[in-house]
Amino acid sequence: MYIRYLKIISNISLVFGVFGFLLSFIGTLSNVELLYLWIILSSFALYRFSSKKVFSIILAILPFFPLLLMKSPLDRAFIGITGLYSLYLLLRTIKKLTYGSAVEEFEKVIPIVIVITIISIGISLAFPDKSILYNTLVLPYFVVYLVSAVILLRTLRYIEYSSSENKDINKVNLAYSIGIIFISFLLSLPVVRAVLWKGISLGFTYILSGFLMGLAWIVFAVFFIFDKIIALLGRFFKAERRELPEIKTDELTKRILNMARMGGSEKLPEKEAVSSSNTNQILIIVFSIIIVLIVVYIIITLFRRYESRRKPREEDYIETKEFITIKKEEGSGILKRIIDRLRPKDPIEKIRLYYKKYLLMCKEKEIGLKESDTTLDIYAKSRDFFNKNVLPRMREIYIKVRYGFENPSSETVREFLSLYKRLNSRD
């Protein structure tokens, strides 16, 4: 399932951002970007060949290979932490990937990301020489985490709630997603931003120079035409000819272009150079803050949309009577209610009873259900333990009854009971 590659990128990026921030207070980390790419690629390889036990054991050593190249104890500690987490992610967490669990994890992580970002920005503003803490150890990895987490949530939402048959993310979509994440990572690096800023500045300078040069030629043409018109009128009225002073194109162009020069011709004094350096640092920090705010705003907006769409579908896996519309009979005694619960006559109650028995069977088989699981999550977790041909139809009937879309007939109840009896069959 290609969606799990996004999960690997998302979680490893988060770990790099958090532990890069914490360990930076102890010392300086080196080659973090290369280590990040190495851990990602080795995790991809390990997940790809996880079905082959012998080969996967050999690949499990890959995340720790940089230990042989790093001499600093801090770098080795960082490699050990990220390597162990990548193994834990592949062995435990990644196998339980559902939309509900991904939303829960995202809600818990976002406050941590915001707090670390605020602290990093504060340190960068208070101590400009520490701006590397934010620009290289926090921002790139948090940007990748936020982008990949949003793509992951959106894709999981599509996979779990789409009615189309091909619900798995294909290679093309995965390539687009990883491409977006890679571009986000590059744009968050200070070196790349500096190169882009320089390119934009040069481009703006050339565009402005070209514009002013064109303007100079237009002004020259206007003065030239105006001079000819005056001369023509002078001849017509036989008056004394007065000519405008001759305009030299080269001189006019040079004067206009001099106004477009953006420094660089002379060396700035020492004080001005220091001021310029501080200004550049402030601009970089402001630019970084703007990027983070934009990304957080986009994520919050998308997350609210997910929540608004998700609310009607939310349900606890331990079903209660209140979730199903039931017409209660007045004056029913305790004995009658007990009998109705054991052998209910109401069609809705019958379907609810057998669905509850199905949930109890899930518990007996030790299927890891959570309170946040919906009927779709339950189906996804239990389909390998029961008849796959039966579960979709059972869920479809139960959903219609549960939300009051259908008042079940006796035939529907018989069909549901028949499906329940075939749960453990393999036909």
Short mmCIF file of C-alpha atoms in Angstrom, two decimals:
data_model
loop_
_atom_site.label_atom_id
_atom_site.label_comp_id
_atom_site.label_asym_id
_atom_site.label_seq_id
_atom_site.Cartn_x
_atom_site.Cartn_y
_atom_site.Cartn_z
CA MET A 1 0.00 0.00 0.00
CA TYR A 2 1.76 3.12 -1.28
CA ILE A 3 0.04 5.39 1.26
CA ARG A 4 2.41 4.06 3.92
CA TYR A 5 5.36 5.75 2.21
CA LEU A 6 3.72 9.09 3.06
CA LYS A 7 3.37 7.94 6.66
CA ILE A 8 7.11 7.16 6.76
CA ILE A 9 8.02 10.62 5.42
CA SER A 10 5.61 12.35 7.79
CA ASN A 11 6.69 10.66 11.04
CA ILE A 12 10.43 10.68 10.35
CA SER A 13 10.26 14.40 9.47
CA LEU A 14 8.54 15.07 12.78
CA VAL A 15 11.19 13.14 14.74
CA PHE A 16 14.00 15.00 12.96
CA GLY A 17 12.40 18.37 13.75
CA VAL A 18 11.75 17.59 17.43
CA PHE A 19 15.05 15.89 18.29
CA GLY A 20 17.06 18.28 16.11
CA PHE A 21 15.59 21.10 18.20
CA LEU A 22 16.29 19.38 21.55
CA LEU A 23 19.83 18.21 20.77
CA SER A 24 20.82 21.61 19.38
CA PHE A 25 20.94 22.91 22.97
CA ILE A 26 23.66 20.36 23.75
CA GLY A 27 25.86 20.89 20.71
CA THR A 28 26.03 21.21 16.93
CA LEU A 29 24.65 18.51 14.64
CA SER A 30 26.34 17.93 11.28
CA ASN A 31 25.09 16.62 7.92
CA VAL A 32 21.49 16.49 9.14
CA GLU A 33 20.04 16.82 5.62
CA LEU A 34 22.07 13.87 4.31
CA LEU A 35 21.16 11.78 7.34
CA TYR A 36 17.48 12.63 6.80
CA LEU A 37 17.57 11.42 3.20
CA TRP A 38 19.45 8.28 4.27
CA ILE A 39 16.91 7.38 6.97
CA ILE A 40 13.99 7.99 4.59
CA LEU A 41 15.46 5.87 1.79
CA SER A 42 16.54 3.04 4.09
CA SER A 43 13.05 3.01 5.65
CA PHE A 44 11.52 2.80 2.17
CA ALA A 45 13.77 -0.15 1.33
CA LEU A 46 13.03 -1.91 4.61
CA TYR A 47 9.27 -1.48 4.17
CA ARG A 48 9.43 -2.60 0.53
CA PHE A 49 11.15 -5.88 1.39
CA SER A 50 9.61 -6.43 4.83
CA SER A 51 7.94 -9.64 3.64
CA LYS A 52 11.34 -11.26 3.09
CA LYS A 53 12.54 -11.97 6.61
CA VAL A 54 16.23 -12.65 5.96
CA PHE A 55 16.61 -9.68 3.63
CA SER A 56 14.67 -7.39 5.97
CA ILE A 57 17.00 -8.26 8.86
CA ILE A 58 19.97 -7.19 6.73
CA LEU A 59 18.18 -3.99 5.69
CA ALA A 60 17.39 -3.20 9.33
CA ILE A 61 21.09 -2.38 9.77
CA LEU A 62 20.96 0.34 7.07
CA PRO A 63 19.60 3.19 9.28
CA PHE A 64 22.57 2.73 11.62
CA PHE A 65 25.24 2.63 8.91
CA PRO A 66 26.15 6.37 9.35
CA LEU A 67 27.36 5.49 12.88
CA LEU A 68 30.56 4.26 11.21
CA LEU A 69 31.14 7.65 9.57
CA MET A 70 30.20 10.01 12.40
CA LYS A 71 32.72 10.70 15.17
CA SER A 72 30.77 13.15 17.32
CA PRO A 73 28.88 11.51 20.23
CA LEU A 74 25.98 13.91 19.65
CA ASP A 75 25.70 12.91 15.99
CA ARG A 76 25.82 9.24 16.96
CA ALA A 77 23.10 9.74 19.55
CA PHE A 78 20.95 11.47 16.92
CA ILE A 79 21.51 8.62 14.45
CA GLY A 80 20.63 6.07 17.14
CA ILE A 81 17.39 7.86 18.05
CA THR A 82 16.20 8.31 14.47
CA GLY A 83 17.28 4.80 13.45
CA LEU A 84 15.46 3.13 16.35
CA TYR A 85 12.35 5.19 15.70
CA SER A 86 12.34 4.23 12.01
CA LEU A 87 12.43 0.54 13.01
CA TYR A 88 9.64 1.06 15.56
CA LEU A 89 7.59 2.90 12.94
CA LEU A 90 7.95 0.08 10.42
CA LEU A 91 7.38 -2.77 12.89
CA ARG A 92 4.48 -1.37 14.93
CA THR A 93 2.91 1.96 14.03
CA ILE A 94 2.69 1.73 10.25
CA LYS A 95 0.63 -1.47 10.33
CA LYS A 96 -2.23 0.25 12.19
CA LEU A 97 -2.76 3.07 9.69
CA THR A 98 -6.37 4.32 9.58
CA TYR A 99 -7.97 7.69 9.04
CA GLY A 100 -9.19 7.85 12.64
CA SER A 101 -5.78 7.07 14.13
CA ALA A 102 -4.08 9.54 11.77
CA VAL A 103 -6.46 12.34 12.83
CA GLU A 104 -5.86 11.56 16.53
CA GLU A 105 -2.09 11.63 16.05
CA PHE A 106 -2.26 14.89 14.07
CA GLU A 107 -4.33 16.58 16.79
CA LYS A 108 -1.77 15.59 19.44
CA VAL A 109 1.28 16.64 17.40
CA ILE A 110 0.14 20.07 16.16
CA PRO A 111 0.47 21.77 19.60
CA ILE A 112 4.02 20.39 19.92
CA VAL A 113 4.93 21.74 16.48
CA ILE A 114 3.50 25.17 17.30
CA VAL A 115 5.29 25.41 20.67
CA ILE A 116 8.68 24.37 19.24
CA THR A 117 8.24 26.79 16.32
CA ILE A 118 7.44 29.72 18.63
CA ILE A 119 10.41 28.92 20.90
CA SER A 120 12.75 28.60 17.89
CA ILE A 121 11.61 31.93 16.44
CA GLY A 122 12.02 33.60 19.83
CA ILE A 123 15.58 32.27 20.18
CA SER A 124 16.40 33.37 16.62
CA LEU A 125 15.17 36.91 17.29
CA ALA A 126 16.90 37.18 20.67
CA PHE A 127 20.16 35.63 19.47
CA PRO A 128 20.64 36.19 15.70
CA ASP A 129 23.68 33.89 15.64
CA LYS A 130 21.33 31.06 16.72
CA SER A 131 19.03 31.53 13.72
CA ILE A 132 20.53 28.34 12.29
CA LEU A 133 18.53 26.50 14.95
CA TYR A 134 15.29 27.49 13.26
CA ASN A 135 16.41 27.67 9.63
CA THR A 136 18.17 24.30 9.38
CA LEU A 137 17.01 22.08 12.24
CA VAL A 138 13.33 22.94 12.69
CA LEU A 139 11.68 24.69 9.75
CA PRO A 140 12.56 22.26 6.90
CA TYR A 141 11.36 19.17 8.75
CA PHE A 142 8.23 20.72 10.22
CA VAL A 143 7.24 22.03 6.79
CA VAL A 144 7.68 18.53 5.33
CA TYR A 145 5.72 17.03 8.23
CA LEU A 146 2.81 19.45 7.84
CA VAL A 147 2.61 19.03 4.06
CA SER A 148 2.93 15.23 4.14
CA ALA A 149 0.48 14.92 7.07
CA VAL A 150 -2.18 16.90 5.19
CA ILE A 151 -1.67 14.81 2.03
CA LEU A 152 -1.82 11.65 4.16
CA LEU A 153 -5.08 12.68 5.87
CA ARG A 154 -6.68 13.67 2.59
CA THR A 155 -5.64 10.43 0.90
CA LEU A 156 -6.79 8.26 3.82
CA ARG A 157 -10.10 10.11 3.82
CA TYR A 158 -10.51 9.34 0.12
CA ILE A 159 -9.48 5.70 0.50
CA GLU A 160 -11.79 4.96 3.44
CA TYR A 161 -14.88 6.90 2.35
CA SER A 162 -14.71 6.74 -1.44
CA SER A 163 -17.15 4.42 -3.17
CA SER A 164 -14.82 3.75 -6.11
CA GLU A 165 -13.24 0.34 -6.49
CA ASN A 166 -9.65 1.50 -6.97
CA LYS A 167 -9.26 3.23 -3.62
CA ASP A 168 -5.55 2.69 -3.07
CA ILE A 169 -3.15 5.52 -3.90
CA ASN A 170 -1.39 4.72 -7.16
CA LYS A 171 2.22 5.33 -8.16
CA VAL A 172 1.43 8.53 -10.06
CA ASN A 173 -0.32 10.13 -7.08
CA LEU A 174 2.50 9.00 -4.82
CA ALA A 175 5.06 10.58 -7.16
CA TYR A 176 3.13 13.87 -7.18
CA SER A 177 2.86 13.82 -3.37
CA ILE A 178 6.55 13.11 -2.84
CA GLY A 179 7.37 15.79 -5.44
CA ILE A 180 5.37 18.39 -3.50
CA ILE A 181 7.03 17.33 -0.25
CA PHE A 182 10.50 17.48 -1.84
CA ILE A 183 9.88 20.99 -3.21
CA SER A 184 8.60 22.12 0.20
CA PHE A 185 11.75 20.74 1.83
CA LEU A 186 14.01 22.54 -0.66
CA LEU A 187 12.18 25.84 -0.27
CA SER A 188 12.55 25.63 3.50
CA LEU A 189 16.36 25.38 3.32
CA PRO A 190 18.18 28.72 3.88
CA VAL A 191 20.67 28.08 1.04
CA VAL A 192 17.91 27.46 -1.49
CA ARG A 193 15.97 30.50 -0.31
CA ALA A 194 19.12 32.64 -0.59
CA VAL A 195 19.73 31.45 -4.16
CA LEU A 196 16.09 32.06 -5.08
CA TRP A 197 16.19 35.51 -3.50
CA LYS A 198 19.35 36.37 -5.42
CA GLY A 199 17.83 35.06 -8.65
CA ILE A 200 14.64 37.04 -8.10
CA SER A 201 16.68 40.19 -7.31
CA LEU A 202 18.80 39.81 -10.45
CA GLY A 203 15.73 39.09 -12.53
CA PHE A 204 13.99 42.15 -11.15
CA THR A 205 17.09 44.27 -11.87
CA TYR A 206 17.27 43.11 -15.49
CA ILE A 207 13.54 43.56 -16.00
CA LEU A 208 13.67 47.06 -14.51
CA SER A 209 16.71 47.92 -16.63
CA GLY A 210 14.97 46.70 -19.77
CA PHE A 211 11.85 48.64 -18.87
CA LEU A 212 13.80 51.86 -18.26
CA MET A 213 15.77 51.38 -21.47
CA GLY A 214 12.53 51.01 -23.39
CA LEU A 215 11.18 54.06 -21.61
CA ALA A 216 14.31 55.99 -22.57
CA TRP A 217 13.78 55.17 -26.24
CA ILE A 218 10.12 56.19 -25.99
CA VAL A 219 11.06 59.54 -24.38
CA PHE A 220 13.71 60.07 -27.05
CA ALA A 221 11.17 59.33 -29.78
CA VAL A 222 8.64 61.77 -28.27
CA PHE A 223 11.23 64.56 -28.06
CA PHE A 224 12.43 63.80 -31.58
CA ILE A 225 8.90 63.96 -33.02
CA PHE A 226 8.13 67.09 -31.00
CA ASP A 227 11.31 68.73 -32.36
CA LYS A 228 10.33 67.90 -35.94
CA ILE A 229 6.81 69.25 -35.42
CA ILE A 230 8.19 72.55 -34.06
CA ALA A 231 10.55 72.79 -37.02
CA LEU A 232 7.71 72.11 -39.45
CA LEU A 233 5.52 74.75 -37.82
CA GLY A 234 8.41 77.23 -37.94
CA ARG A 235 8.76 76.77 -41.66
CA PHE A 236 5.02 77.03 -42.16
CA PHE A 237 4.74 80.37 -40.38
CA LYS A 238 8.11 81.55 -41.65
CA ALA A 239 9.10 82.32 -38.13
CA GLU A 240 12.47 82.11 -36.56
CA ARG A 241 13.35 78.47 -36.18
CA ARG A 242 14.06 77.36 -32.70
CA GLU A 243 15.41 73.90 -32.20
CA LEU A 244 15.48 71.95 -29.02
CA PRO A 245 18.92 71.03 -27.85
CA GLU A 246 20.17 67.79 -29.36
CA ILE A 247 19.42 64.73 -27.26
CA LYS A 248 22.02 62.01 -27.23
CA THR A 249 20.53 58.57 -26.89
CA ASP A 250 23.52 57.04 -25.11
CA GLU A 251 23.67 59.81 -22.53
CA LEU A 252 19.90 59.65 -21.79
CA THR A 253 19.99 55.87 -21.48
CA LYS A 254 22.95 55.96 -19.10
CA ARG A 255 21.28 58.53 -16.88
CA ILE A 256 18.07 56.50 -16.59
CA LEU A 257 19.91 53.23 -16.02
CA ASN A 258 21.94 54.82 -13.24
CA MET A 259 18.69 55.28 -11.33
CA ALA A 260 17.98 51.51 -11.60
CA ARG A 261 21.29 50.40 -10.18
CA MET A 262 20.77 48.51 -6.95
CA GLY A 263 24.13 48.87 -5.25
CA GLY A 264 27.20 46.74 -5.78
CA SER A 265 29.23 49.44 -7.51
CA GLU A 266 30.93 50.65 -4.37
CA LYS A 267 31.90 48.98 -1.13
CA LEU A 268 29.67 49.79 1.77
CA PRO A 269 31.30 51.16 4.86
CA GLU A 270 31.74 48.71 7.70
CA LYS A 271 28.75 49.98 9.71
CA GLU A 272 26.47 49.85 6.67
CA ALA A 273 27.64 46.30 5.87
CA VAL A 274 26.80 45.14 9.39
CA SER A 275 23.41 46.84 9.17
CA SER A 276 22.78 45.15 5.80
CA SER A 277 23.69 41.73 7.27
CA ASN A 278 21.30 42.21 10.19
CA THR A 279 18.58 43.31 7.79
CA ASN A 280 19.08 40.18 5.69
CA GLN A 281 18.81 37.97 8.79
CA ILE A 282 15.61 39.70 9.84
CA LEU A 283 14.18 39.31 6.32
CA ILE A 284 15.01 35.58 6.33
CA ILE A 285 13.33 35.09 9.72
CA VAL A 286 10.26 37.09 8.65
CA PHE A 287 10.09 35.09 5.42
CA SER A 288 10.28 31.83 7.41
CA ILE A 289 7.54 32.97 9.79
CA ILE A 290 5.31 33.83 6.84
CA ILE A 291 5.87 30.36 5.32
CA VAL A 292 4.99 28.60 8.58
CA LEU A 293 1.89 30.77 9.14
CA ILE A 294 0.66 30.11 5.60
CA VAL A 295 1.20 26.35 5.96
CA VAL A 296 -0.50 26.27 9.39
CA TYR A 297 -3.44 28.31 8.03
CA ILE A 298 -3.86 25.92 5.09
CA ILE A 299 -3.68 22.91 7.41
CA ILE A 300 -6.22 24.33 9.87
CA THR A 301 -8.59 25.18 7.00
CA LEU A 302 -8.32 21.70 5.49
CA PHE A 303 -8.59 20.08 8.91
CA ARG A 304 -11.83 21.95 9.65
CA ARG A 305 -13.24 20.71 6.36
CA TYR A 306 -12.30 17.15 7.27
CA GLU A 307 -13.93 17.52 10.69
CA SER A 308 -17.14 19.00 9.27
CA ARG A 309 -17.41 16.12 6.79
CA ARG A 310 -16.43 13.52 9.36
CA LYS A 311 -18.90 14.42 12.12
CA PRO A 312 -21.97 12.71 10.60
CA ARG A 313 -19.94 9.51 10.19
CA GLU A 314 -18.38 9.36 13.66
CA GLU A 315 -19.51 6.49 15.86
CA ASP A 316 -18.24 4.40 18.74
CA TYR A 317 -17.57 0.79 17.98
CA ILE A 318 -19.59 -0.30 21.06
CA GLU A 319 -23.04 0.53 19.72
CA THR A 320 -25.72 1.89 22.03
CA LYS A 321 -29.45 1.94 21.66
CA GLU A 322 -29.63 5.72 21.37
CA PHE A 323 -27.75 5.71 18.05
CA ILE A 324 -30.63 3.92 16.31
CA THR A 325 -34.08 5.41 15.88
CA ILE A 326 -36.40 3.14 17.84
CA LYS A 327 -40.09 3.61 18.57
CA LYS A 328 -40.44 2.82 22.28
CA GLU A 329 -43.62 1.16 23.47
CA GLU A 330 -45.28 2.81 26.42
CA GLY A 331 -46.18 0.77 29.48
CA SER A 332 -43.74 -2.07 28.78
CA GLY A 333 -42.67 -3.88 31.92
CA ILE A 334 -39.23 -4.98 33.06
CA LEU A 335 -39.80 -8.63 32.12
CA LYS A 336 -40.97 -7.69 28.63
CA ARG A 337 -37.90 -5.48 28.11
CA ILE A 338 -35.58 -8.32 29.16
CA ILE A 339 -37.29 -10.73 26.76
CA ASP A 340 -37.18 -8.15 23.97
CA ARG A 341 -33.48 -7.64 24.57
CA LEU A 342 -32.77 -11.39 24.43
CA ARG A 343 -35.15 -12.10 21.54
CA PRO A 344 -36.18 -8.73 20.10
CA LYS A 345 -39.18 -8.53 17.79
CA ASP A 346 -38.44 -5.09 16.39
CA PRO A 347 -36.45 -5.38 13.10
CA ILE A 348 -34.10 -2.55 14.09
CA GLU A 349 -33.39 -4.19 17.45
CA LYS A 350 -32.68 -7.52 15.76
CA ILE A 351 -30.10 -5.99 13.43
CA ARG A 352 -28.54 -4.10 16.32
CA LEU A 353 -28.34 -7.29 18.40
CA TYR A 354 -26.52 -9.29 15.74
CA TYR A 355 -24.17 -6.42 14.96
CA LYS A 356 -23.32 -6.28 18.65
CA LYS A 357 -22.61 -10.02 18.54
CA TYR A 358 -20.29 -9.37 15.61
CA LEU A 359 -18.43 -6.79 17.74
CA LEU A 360 -18.13 -9.30 20.59
CA MET A 361 -16.66 -11.79 18.12
CA CYS A 362 -14.10 -9.14 17.17
CA LYS A 363 -13.15 -8.81 20.83
CA GLU A 364 -12.85 -12.58 21.20
CA LYS A 365 -10.46 -12.66 18.26
CA GLU A 366 -8.44 -9.89 19.98
CA ILE A 367 -8.88 -7.44 17.12
CA GLY A 368 -7.52 -4.09 18.32
CA LEU A 369 -10.60 -1.88 18.23
CA LYS A 370 -10.53 1.66 19.62
CA GLU A 371 -13.23 4.01 20.83
CA SER A 372 -12.48 6.32 17.92
CA ASP A 373 -13.14 3.55 15.36
CA THR A 374 -16.10 3.93 13.03
CA THR A 375 -17.91 1.05 11.36
CA LEU A 376 -15.52 1.53 8.45
CA ASP A 377 -12.51 1.20 10.76
CA ILE A 378 -14.02 -1.93 12.27
CA TYR A 379 -14.56 -3.37 8.81
CA ALA A 380 -10.97 -2.59 7.78
CA LYS A 381 -9.54 -4.23 10.91
CA SER A 382 -11.75 -7.33 10.90
CA ARG A 383 -11.95 -8.21 7.21
CA ASP A 384 -8.91 -10.50 7.46
CA PHE A 385 -10.57 -12.47 10.30
CA PHE A 386 -14.02 -12.96 8.77
CA ASN A 387 -15.59 -13.70 5.42
CA LYS A 388 -14.69 -10.78 3.13
CA ASN A 389 -17.73 -11.40 0.94
CA VAL A 390 -20.12 -10.96 3.87
CA LEU A 391 -18.79 -7.94 5.78
CA PRO A 392 -19.46 -5.19 3.16
CA ARG A 393 -23.15 -6.12 2.85
CA MET A 394 -23.56 -6.40 6.64
CA ARG A 395 -22.08 -2.96 7.10
CA GLU A 396 -24.25 -1.50 4.34
CA ILE A 397 -27.45 -2.79 5.95
CA TYR A 398 -26.39 -1.68 9.43
CA ILE A 399 -25.47 1.84 8.27
CA LYS A 400 -28.88 2.32 6.63
CA VAL A 401 -30.68 1.14 9.76
CA ARG A 402 -28.41 2.98 12.19
CA TYR A 403 -28.90 6.40 10.59
CA GLY A 404 -32.58 5.89 9.88
CA PHE A 405 -32.17 5.75 6.10
CA GLU A 406 -34.21 2.56 5.90
CA ASN A 407 -36.89 0.86 7.98
CA PRO A 408 -35.80 -2.77 7.66
CA SER A 409 -38.29 -5.34 6.49
CA SER A 410 -38.42 -8.94 7.63
CA GLU A 411 -36.52 -9.94 4.47
CA THR A 412 -33.71 -7.51 5.34
CA VAL A 413 -33.51 -8.95 8.86
CA ARG A 414 -33.34 -12.50 7.49
CA GLU A 415 -30.61 -11.46 5.07
CA PHE A 416 -28.63 -9.82 7.90
CA LEU A 417 -29.00 -12.93 10.07
CA SER A 418 -27.89 -15.12 7.17
CA LEU A 419 -24.84 -12.93 6.62
CA TYR A 420 -24.01 -13.09 10.33
CA LYS A 421 -24.08 -16.89 10.27
CA ARG A 422 -21.63 -16.89 7.34
CA LEU A 423 -19.10 -14.63 9.07
CA ASN A 424 -16.70 -17.44 9.91
CA SER A 425 -17.15 -19.29 6.63
CA ARG A 426 -14.65 -18.95 3.78
CA ASP A 427 -16.98 -19.16 0.78
#
